[in-house]
XYZ file of C-alpha atoms in Angstrom:
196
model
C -112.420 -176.379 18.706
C -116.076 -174.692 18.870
C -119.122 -176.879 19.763
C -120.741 -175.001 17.123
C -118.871 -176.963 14.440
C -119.511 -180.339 15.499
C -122.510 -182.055 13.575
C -125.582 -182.919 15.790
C -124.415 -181.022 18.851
C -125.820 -177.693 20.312
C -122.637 -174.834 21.013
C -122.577 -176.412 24.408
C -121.497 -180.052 23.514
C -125.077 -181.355 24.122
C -126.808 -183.512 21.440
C -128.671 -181.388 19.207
C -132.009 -183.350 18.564
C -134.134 -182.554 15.612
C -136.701 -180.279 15.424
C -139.586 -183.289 15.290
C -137.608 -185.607 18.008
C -137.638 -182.176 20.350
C -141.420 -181.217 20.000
C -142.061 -185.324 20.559
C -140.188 -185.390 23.652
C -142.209 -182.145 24.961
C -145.695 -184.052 24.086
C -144.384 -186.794 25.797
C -143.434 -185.275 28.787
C -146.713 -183.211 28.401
C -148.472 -186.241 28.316
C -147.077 -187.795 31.489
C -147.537 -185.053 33.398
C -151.045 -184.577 32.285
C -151.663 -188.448 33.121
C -149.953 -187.707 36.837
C -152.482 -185.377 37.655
C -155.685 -187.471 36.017
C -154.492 -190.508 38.688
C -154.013 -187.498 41.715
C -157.559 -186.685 40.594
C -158.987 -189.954 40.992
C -157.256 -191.131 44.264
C -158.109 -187.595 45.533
C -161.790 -188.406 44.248
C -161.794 -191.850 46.217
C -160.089 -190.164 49.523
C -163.072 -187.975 49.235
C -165.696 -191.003 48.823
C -164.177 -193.667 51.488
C -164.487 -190.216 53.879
C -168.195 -190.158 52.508
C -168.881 -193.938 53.448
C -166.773 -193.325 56.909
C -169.076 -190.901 58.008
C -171.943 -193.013 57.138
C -170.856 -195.858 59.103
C -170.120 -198.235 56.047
C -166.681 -198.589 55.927
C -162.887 -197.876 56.854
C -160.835 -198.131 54.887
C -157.688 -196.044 53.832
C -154.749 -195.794 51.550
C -151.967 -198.450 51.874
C -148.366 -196.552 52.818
C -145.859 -197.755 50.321
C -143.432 -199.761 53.119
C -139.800 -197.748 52.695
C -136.434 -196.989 54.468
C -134.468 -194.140 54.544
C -131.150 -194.151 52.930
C -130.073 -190.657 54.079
C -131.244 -188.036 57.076
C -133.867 -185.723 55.955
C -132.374 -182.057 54.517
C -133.325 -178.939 55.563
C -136.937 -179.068 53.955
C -137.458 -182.637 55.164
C -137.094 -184.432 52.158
C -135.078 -187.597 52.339
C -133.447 -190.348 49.711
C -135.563 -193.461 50.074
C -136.322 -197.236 49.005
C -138.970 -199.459 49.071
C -138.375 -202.290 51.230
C -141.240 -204.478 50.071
C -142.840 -205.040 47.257
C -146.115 -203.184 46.119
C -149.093 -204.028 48.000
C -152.986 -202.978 46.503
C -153.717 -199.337 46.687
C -156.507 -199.571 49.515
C -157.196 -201.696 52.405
C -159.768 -201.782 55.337
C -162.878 -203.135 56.908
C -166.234 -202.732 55.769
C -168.998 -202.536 58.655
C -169.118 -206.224 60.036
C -166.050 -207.169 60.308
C -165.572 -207.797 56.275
C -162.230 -207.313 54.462
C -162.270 -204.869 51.776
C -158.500 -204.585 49.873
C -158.366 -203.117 46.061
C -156.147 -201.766 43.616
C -157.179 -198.078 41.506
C -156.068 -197.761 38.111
C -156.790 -195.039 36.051
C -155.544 -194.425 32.292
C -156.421 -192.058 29.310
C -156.585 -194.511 26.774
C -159.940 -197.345 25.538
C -158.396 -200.158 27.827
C -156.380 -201.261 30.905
C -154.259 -204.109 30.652
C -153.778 -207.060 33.086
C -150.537 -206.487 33.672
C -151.031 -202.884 35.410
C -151.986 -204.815 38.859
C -148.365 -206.507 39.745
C -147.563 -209.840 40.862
C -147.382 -209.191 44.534
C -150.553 -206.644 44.260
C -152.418 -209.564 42.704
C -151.012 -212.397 44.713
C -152.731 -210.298 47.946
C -155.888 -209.563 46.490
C -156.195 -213.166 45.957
C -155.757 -213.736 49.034
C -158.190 -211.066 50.515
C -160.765 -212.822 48.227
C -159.792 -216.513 49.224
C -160.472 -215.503 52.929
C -163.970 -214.073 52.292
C -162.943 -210.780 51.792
C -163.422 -207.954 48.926
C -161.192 -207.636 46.625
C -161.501 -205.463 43.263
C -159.857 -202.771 40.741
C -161.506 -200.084 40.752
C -160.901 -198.477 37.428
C -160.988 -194.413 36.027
C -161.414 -194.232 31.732
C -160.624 -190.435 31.744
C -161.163 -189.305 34.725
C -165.082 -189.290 33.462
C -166.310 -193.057 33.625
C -165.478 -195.078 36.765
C -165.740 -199.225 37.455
C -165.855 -201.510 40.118
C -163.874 -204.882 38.588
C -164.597 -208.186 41.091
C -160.774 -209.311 41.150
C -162.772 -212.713 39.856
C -163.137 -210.866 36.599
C -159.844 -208.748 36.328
C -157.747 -211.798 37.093
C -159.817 -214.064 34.536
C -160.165 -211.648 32.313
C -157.732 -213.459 28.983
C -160.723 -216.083 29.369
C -164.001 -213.901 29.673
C -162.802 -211.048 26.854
C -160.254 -213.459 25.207
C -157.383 -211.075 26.132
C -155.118 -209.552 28.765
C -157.117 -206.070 28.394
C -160.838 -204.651 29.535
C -162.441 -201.455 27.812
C -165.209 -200.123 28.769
C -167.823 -202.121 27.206
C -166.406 -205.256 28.718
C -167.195 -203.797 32.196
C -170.014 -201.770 31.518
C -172.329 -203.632 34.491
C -169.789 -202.441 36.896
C -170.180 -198.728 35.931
C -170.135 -196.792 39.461
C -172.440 -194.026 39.913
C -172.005 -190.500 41.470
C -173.240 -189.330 45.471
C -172.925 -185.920 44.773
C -170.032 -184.162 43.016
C -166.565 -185.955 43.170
C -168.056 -188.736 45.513
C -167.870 -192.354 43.764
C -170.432 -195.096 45.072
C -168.040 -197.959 44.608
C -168.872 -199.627 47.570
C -172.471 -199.842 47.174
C -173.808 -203.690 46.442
C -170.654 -205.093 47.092
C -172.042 -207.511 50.003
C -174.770 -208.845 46.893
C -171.526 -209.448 44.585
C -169.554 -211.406 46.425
């Protein structure tokens, strides 16, 4: 029997999608991939601005290492199966000059709004606590890689009551626009000690 004859399968046995469920899977995947490198671009655009405010004296603070354990030696090029072994923490964490806490979460997307439920339980549960202790805690948020936000995790975690939903655009946050240092340096950090 030849795959060729079989309805909905390709002359290799494989499902045989239609034309319109094909090209939808390619934007999709398009999509995805396009959205991958958006978020590289913005955490690449904060490594670039805590640097900035390092030099300057103003803070320290770097990117949380996702806690994990290898399953299996490393191959030949290094690379290794892996699992988590916690649960996520915030993105950032470090210490602003004084002795302050500073821990937040980045989330970038490509549509009008970010929901609540993008920062996880255990993300949220720790920048609560961060915040209870004195410390700063916030989401800093990307709209397009083009408009940028600092969210006081007050706001973000109260945000059903303030907007009336589990979402923020960009007109909800609009007084925490952050402005631009020079090119791909974010001042997120400035007037924080004034917010909290």
């Amino acid at each position: 029997m030849s795959w060729d004859t079989v309805p909905g399968r390709n002359g290799e046995g494989y499902p045989d999608p239609t034309a319109s469920t094909a090209l939808a899977r390619v934007q999709h995947s398009q999509k995805g991939l396009q959205s991958k490198r958006a978020g590289e671009h913005f955490e690449n655009m904060i490594t670039a601005s805590l640097n900035w405010y390092c030099d300057k004296g103003v803070a320290f603070v770097e990117k949380t290492p996702e806690p994990m354990k290898p399953l299996r030696k490393p191959d030949r090029q290094g690379r290794f199966l892996a699992c988590y072994t916690k649960q996520a923490q915030p993105d950032y964490k470090g210490v602003l000059k004084g002795g302050r806490a500073i821990n937040f979460e980045a989330k970038h997307t490509d549509s009008d709004r970010l929901t609540f439920d993008r920062v996880l339980t255990a993300q949220a549960l720790r920048l609560s606590r961060t915040e209870a202790l004195g410390g700063v805690a916030f989401v800093l948020c990307s709209f397009s890689g083009r408009a940028f936000y600092r969210v006081p995790w007050a706001v973000w975690k109260d945000m059903k009551r303030l907007f009336g939903r589990k979402y923020i655009t960009q007109s909800d946050i609009e007084i925490y626009r952050v402005p631009f240092a020079a090119p791909g340096v974010l001042l997120f950090l400035e007037g924080v000690k004034e917010e909290q």
